[in-house]
Short mmCIF file of C-alpha atoms and ligand atoms in Angstrom, two decimals:
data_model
loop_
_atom_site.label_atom_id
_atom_site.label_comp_id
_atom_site.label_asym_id
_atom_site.label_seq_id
_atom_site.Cartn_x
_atom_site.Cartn_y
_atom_site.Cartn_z
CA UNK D 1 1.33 -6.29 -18.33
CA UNK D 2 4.52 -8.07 -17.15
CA UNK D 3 3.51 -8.55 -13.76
CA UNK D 4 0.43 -11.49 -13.17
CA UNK D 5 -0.97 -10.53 -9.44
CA UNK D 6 -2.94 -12.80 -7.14
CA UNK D 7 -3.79 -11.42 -3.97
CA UNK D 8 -3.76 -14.29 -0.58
CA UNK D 9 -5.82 -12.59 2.13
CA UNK D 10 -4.24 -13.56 5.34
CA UNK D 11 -5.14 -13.07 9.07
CA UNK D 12 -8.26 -10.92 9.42
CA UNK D 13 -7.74 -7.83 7.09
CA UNK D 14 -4.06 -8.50 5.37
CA UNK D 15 -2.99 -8.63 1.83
CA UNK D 16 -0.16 -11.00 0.62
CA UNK D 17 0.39 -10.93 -2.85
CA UNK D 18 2.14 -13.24 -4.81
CA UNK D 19 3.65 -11.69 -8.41
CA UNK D 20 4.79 -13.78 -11.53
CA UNK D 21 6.84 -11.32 -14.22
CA UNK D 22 5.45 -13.33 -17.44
CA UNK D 23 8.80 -12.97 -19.79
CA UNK D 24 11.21 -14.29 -16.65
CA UNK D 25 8.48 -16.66 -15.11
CA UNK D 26 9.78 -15.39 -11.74
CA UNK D 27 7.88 -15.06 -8.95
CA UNK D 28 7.62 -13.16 -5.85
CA UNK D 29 5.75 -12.51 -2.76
CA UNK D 30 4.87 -9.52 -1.03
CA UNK D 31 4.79 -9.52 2.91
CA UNK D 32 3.88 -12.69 4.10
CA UNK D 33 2.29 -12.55 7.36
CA UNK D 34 1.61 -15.84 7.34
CA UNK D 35 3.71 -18.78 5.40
CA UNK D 36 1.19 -21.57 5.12
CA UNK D 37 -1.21 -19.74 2.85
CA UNK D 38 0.77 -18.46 0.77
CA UNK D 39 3.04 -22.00 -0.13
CA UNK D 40 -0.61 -23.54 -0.73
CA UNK D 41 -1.51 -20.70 -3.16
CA UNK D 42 1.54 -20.75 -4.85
CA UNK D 43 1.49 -24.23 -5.24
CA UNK D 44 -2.06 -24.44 -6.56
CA UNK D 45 -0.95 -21.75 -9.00
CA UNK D 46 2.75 -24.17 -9.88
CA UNK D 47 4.43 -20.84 -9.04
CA UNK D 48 7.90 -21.24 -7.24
CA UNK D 49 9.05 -18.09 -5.19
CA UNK D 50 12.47 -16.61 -5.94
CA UNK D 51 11.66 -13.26 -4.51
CA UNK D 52 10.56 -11.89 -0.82
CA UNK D 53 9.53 -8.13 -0.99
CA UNK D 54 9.31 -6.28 2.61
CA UNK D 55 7.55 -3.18 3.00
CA UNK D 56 8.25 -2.56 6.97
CA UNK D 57 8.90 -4.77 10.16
CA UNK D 58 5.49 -5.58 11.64
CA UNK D 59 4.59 -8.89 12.47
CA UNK D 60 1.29 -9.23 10.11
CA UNK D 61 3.79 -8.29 7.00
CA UNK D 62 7.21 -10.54 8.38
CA UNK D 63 5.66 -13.46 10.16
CA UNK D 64 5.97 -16.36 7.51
CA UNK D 65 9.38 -14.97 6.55
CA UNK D 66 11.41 -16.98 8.24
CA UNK D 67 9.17 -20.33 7.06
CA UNK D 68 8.60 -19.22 3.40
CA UNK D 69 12.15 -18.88 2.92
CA UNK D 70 13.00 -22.06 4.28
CA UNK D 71 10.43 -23.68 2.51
CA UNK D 72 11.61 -21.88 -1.11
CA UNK D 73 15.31 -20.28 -0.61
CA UNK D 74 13.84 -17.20 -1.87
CA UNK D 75 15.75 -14.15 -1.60
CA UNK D 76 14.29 -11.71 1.19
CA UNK D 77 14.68 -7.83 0.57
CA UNK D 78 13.41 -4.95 2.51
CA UNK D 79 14.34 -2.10 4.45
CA UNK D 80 17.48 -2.39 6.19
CA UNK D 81 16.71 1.20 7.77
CA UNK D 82 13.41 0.10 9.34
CA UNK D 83 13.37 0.24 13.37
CA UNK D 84 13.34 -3.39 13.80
CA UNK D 85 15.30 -5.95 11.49
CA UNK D 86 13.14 -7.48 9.29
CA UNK D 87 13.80 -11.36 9.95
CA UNK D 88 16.05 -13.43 7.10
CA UNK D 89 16.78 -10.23 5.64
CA UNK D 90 19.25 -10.70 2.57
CA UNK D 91 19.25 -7.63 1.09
CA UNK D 92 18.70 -4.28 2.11
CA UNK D 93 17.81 -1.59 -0.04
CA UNK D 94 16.33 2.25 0.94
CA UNK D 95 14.38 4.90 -1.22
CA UNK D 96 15.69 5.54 -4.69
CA UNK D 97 17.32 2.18 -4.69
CA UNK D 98 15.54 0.16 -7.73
CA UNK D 99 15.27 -4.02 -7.68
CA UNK D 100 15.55 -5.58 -10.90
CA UNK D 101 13.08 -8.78 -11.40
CA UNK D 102 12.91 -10.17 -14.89
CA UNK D 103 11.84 -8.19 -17.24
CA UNK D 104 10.52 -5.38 -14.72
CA UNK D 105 12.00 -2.78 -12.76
CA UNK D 106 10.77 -1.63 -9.04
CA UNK D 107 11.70 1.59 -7.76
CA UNK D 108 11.80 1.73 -4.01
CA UNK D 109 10.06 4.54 -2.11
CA UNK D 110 10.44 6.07 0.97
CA UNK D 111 7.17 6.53 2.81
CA UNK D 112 8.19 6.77 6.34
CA UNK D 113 5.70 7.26 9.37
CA UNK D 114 3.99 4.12 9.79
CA UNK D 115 6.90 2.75 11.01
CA UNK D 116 10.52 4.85 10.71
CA UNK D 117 12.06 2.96 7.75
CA UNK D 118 8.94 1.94 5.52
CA UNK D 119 9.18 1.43 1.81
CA UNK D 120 7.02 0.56 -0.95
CA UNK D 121 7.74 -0.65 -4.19
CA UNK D 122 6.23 0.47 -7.41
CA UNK D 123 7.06 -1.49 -10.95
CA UNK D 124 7.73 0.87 -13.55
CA UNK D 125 6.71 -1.13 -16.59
CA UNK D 126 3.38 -2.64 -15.13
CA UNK D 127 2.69 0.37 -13.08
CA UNK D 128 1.96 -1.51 -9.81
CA UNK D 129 2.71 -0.41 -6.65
CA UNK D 130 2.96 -2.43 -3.56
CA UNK D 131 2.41 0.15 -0.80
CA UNK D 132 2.27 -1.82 2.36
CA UNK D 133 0.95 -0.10 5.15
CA UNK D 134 1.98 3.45 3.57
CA UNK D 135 -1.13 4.49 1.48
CA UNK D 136 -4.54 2.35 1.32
CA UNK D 137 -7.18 3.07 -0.63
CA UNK D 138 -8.97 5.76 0.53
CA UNK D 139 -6.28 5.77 3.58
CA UNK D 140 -2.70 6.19 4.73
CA UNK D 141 -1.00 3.99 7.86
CA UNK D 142 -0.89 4.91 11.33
CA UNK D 143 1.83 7.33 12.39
CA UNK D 144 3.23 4.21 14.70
CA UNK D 145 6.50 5.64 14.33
CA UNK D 146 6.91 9.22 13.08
CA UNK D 147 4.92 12.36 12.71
CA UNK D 148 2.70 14.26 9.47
CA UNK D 149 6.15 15.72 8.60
CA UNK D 150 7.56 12.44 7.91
CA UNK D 151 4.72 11.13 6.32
CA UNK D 152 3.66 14.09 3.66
CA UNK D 153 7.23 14.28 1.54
CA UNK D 154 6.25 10.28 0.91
CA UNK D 155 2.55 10.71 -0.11
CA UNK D 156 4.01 12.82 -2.50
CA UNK D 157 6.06 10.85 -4.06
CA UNK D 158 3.29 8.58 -4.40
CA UNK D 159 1.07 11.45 -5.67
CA UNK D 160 3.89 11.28 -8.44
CA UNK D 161 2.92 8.10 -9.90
CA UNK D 162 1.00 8.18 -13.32
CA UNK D 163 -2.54 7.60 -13.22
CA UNK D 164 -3.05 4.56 -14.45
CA UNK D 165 -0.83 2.80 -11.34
CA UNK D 166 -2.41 0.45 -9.73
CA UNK D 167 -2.61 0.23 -5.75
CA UNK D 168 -1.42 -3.40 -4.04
CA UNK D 169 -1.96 -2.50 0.16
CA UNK D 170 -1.08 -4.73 3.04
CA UNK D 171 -5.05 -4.52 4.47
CA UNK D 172 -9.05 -4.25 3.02
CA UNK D 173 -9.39 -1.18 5.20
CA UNK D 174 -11.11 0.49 2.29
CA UNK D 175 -15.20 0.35 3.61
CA UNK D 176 -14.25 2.07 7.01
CA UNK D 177 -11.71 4.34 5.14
CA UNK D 178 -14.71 5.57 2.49
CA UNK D 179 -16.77 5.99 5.84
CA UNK D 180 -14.59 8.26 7.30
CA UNK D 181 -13.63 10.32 4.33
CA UNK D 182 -17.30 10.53 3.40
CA UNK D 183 -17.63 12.05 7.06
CA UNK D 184 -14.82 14.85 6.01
CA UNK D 185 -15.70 15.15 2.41
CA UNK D 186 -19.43 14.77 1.85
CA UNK D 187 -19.67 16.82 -1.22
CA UNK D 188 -16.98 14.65 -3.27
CA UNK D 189 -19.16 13.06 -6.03
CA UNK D 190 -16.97 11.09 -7.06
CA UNK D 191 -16.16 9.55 -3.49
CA UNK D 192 -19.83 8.74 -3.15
CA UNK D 193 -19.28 7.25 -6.85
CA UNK D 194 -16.59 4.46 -5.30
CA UNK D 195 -18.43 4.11 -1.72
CA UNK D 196 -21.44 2.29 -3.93
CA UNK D 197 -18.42 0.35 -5.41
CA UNK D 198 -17.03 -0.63 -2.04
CA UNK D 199 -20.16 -1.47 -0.77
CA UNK D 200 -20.91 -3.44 -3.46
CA UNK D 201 -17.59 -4.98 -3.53
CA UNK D 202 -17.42 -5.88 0.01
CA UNK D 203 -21.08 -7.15 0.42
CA UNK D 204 -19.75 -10.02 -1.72
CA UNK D 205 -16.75 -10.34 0.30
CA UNK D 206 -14.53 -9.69 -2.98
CA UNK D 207 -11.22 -7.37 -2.50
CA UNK D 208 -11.27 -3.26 -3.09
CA UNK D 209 -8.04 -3.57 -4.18
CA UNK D 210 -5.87 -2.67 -6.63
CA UNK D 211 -7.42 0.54 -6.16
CA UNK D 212 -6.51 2.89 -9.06
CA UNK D 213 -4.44 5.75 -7.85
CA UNK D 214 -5.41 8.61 -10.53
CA UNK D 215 -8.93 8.11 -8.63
CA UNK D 216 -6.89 7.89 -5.29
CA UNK D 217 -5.58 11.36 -6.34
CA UNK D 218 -9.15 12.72 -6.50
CA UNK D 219 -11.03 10.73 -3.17
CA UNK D 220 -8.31 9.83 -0.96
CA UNK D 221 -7.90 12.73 1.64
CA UNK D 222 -4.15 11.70 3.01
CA UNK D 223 -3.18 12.79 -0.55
CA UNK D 224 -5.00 15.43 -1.22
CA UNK D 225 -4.01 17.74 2.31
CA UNK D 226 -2.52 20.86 0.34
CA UNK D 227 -5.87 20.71 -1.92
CA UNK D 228 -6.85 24.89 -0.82
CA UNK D 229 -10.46 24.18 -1.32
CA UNK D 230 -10.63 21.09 1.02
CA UNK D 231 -8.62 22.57 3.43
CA UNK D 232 -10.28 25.75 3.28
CA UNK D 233 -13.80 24.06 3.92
CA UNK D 234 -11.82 22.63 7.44
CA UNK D 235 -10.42 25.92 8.24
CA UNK D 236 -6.92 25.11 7.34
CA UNK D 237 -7.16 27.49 4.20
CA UNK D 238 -3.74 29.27 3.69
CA UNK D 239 -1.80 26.26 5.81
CA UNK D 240 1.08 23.90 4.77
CA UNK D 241 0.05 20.66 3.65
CA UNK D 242 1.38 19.10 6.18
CA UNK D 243 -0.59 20.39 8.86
CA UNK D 244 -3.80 19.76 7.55
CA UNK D 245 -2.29 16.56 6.51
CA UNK D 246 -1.76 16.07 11.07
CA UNK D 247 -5.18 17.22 11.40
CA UNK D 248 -7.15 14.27 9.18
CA UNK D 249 -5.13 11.80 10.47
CA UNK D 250 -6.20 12.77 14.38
CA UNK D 251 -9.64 13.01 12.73
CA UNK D 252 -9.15 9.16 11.37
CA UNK D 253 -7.69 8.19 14.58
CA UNK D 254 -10.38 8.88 16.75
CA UNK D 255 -13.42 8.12 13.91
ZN1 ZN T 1 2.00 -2.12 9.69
FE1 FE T 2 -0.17 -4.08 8.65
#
């Protein structure tokens, strides 16, 4: 692996995560919602930030921005194209675009909806991805700012990934996720497999994530909306992804 992860929970539900690339000894941090936790992490751990990755503008992901990069002189990138600027902003960068950091590569992809420009970042040679507020486990974001039809093209990008990537998201929504997919898809054994997981996991307060995304493939139903059987069983059989796609999320929206 050439990325070493620790996740800072922040707020009530948020991830921050802080990433050191072993061969460089570079580190970076992953929306910081908050500033204070993550210096006193990072210090515990003698890591020194260089790096500030943005996923989109919201205030639980770009609070401690402005703070943390006083505090380190990292260098902040993110979406330029989001709807609001993302504060301290140095460089801007848009799907397709990669970021080099050491000895690894992220590839930045466009997974808009949540908010208008959001991107997450996946490294190619540890095969993590930092989704944000795009895909959870077991979920995908609010459509804050954009419709299904903005949304789907990006889940499949994601869907694109290999297997074995694992899934950094901005919030443990994963219990209440399971719930509600369980409620639409209560004959997916392997679904029930990972809701004893998640139970288990979060009775002992410990993180769901990095999910594993060849399992996300199978359980999570944001990714799997042009799946004919599952959409057949909802009376969407014969529809576009994408529709079906509009139809869980209202589902998830009012669970
Ligand atoms: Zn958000
Ligand atoms: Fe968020």
């Amino acid at each position: 692996m050439s990325l070493e992860i620790e996740i800072v929970p922040i707020l009530s539900d948020n991830y921050v995560y802080l990433a050191r690339e072993t061969v460089s000894g570079k580190v970076l941090c992953v929306d910081p919602g908050e500033a204070a936790p993550v210096l006193a992490r990072a210090e515990e751990l003698g890591w020194d930030i260089d790096t500030i990755l943005i996923t989109h503008h919201h205030g639980d992901h770009v609070a401690g921005v402005k703070t943390l990069k006083a505090a380190t002189g990292a260098t902040v990138i993110g979406p330029g194209g989001d709807s609001q600027d993302i504060p301290g902003l140095d460089q801007s960068v848009a799907d397709g675009d990669t970021v080099s950091f050491g000895s690894e590569t992220f590839k930045v992809i466009g997974v808009y909806g949540h908010t208008s420009g959001h991107i997450t970042y996946f490294a190619e040679t540890d095969q993590a991805l930092f989704s944000g507020d795009a895909l959870f486990s077991v979920g995908c974001g609010r459509f804050f700012e954009g419709t299904a039809a903005d949304m789907w093209p990006g889940l499949l990008k994601l869907r694109e990934l290999p297997d074995a990537s694992r899934v950094y998201c901005g919030h443990e929504y994963t219990a209440t996720n399971v719930a509600f997919a369980v409620s639409i898809d209560a004959d997916n054994a392997e679904l029930h497999r990972y809701a004893g997981i998640v139970a288990m996991l979060r009775s002992e307060e410990m993180p769901t994530v990095p999910a594993n995304l060849g399992l996300e493939k199978k359980i999570n139903p944001f990714l799997r909306a042009d799946d004919p059987t599952f959409a057949e069983k909802h009376g969407y059989q014969g529809q576009e992804g994408v529709t079906f796609l509009a139809h869980i999320r209202a589902g998830k929206d009012s669970f």
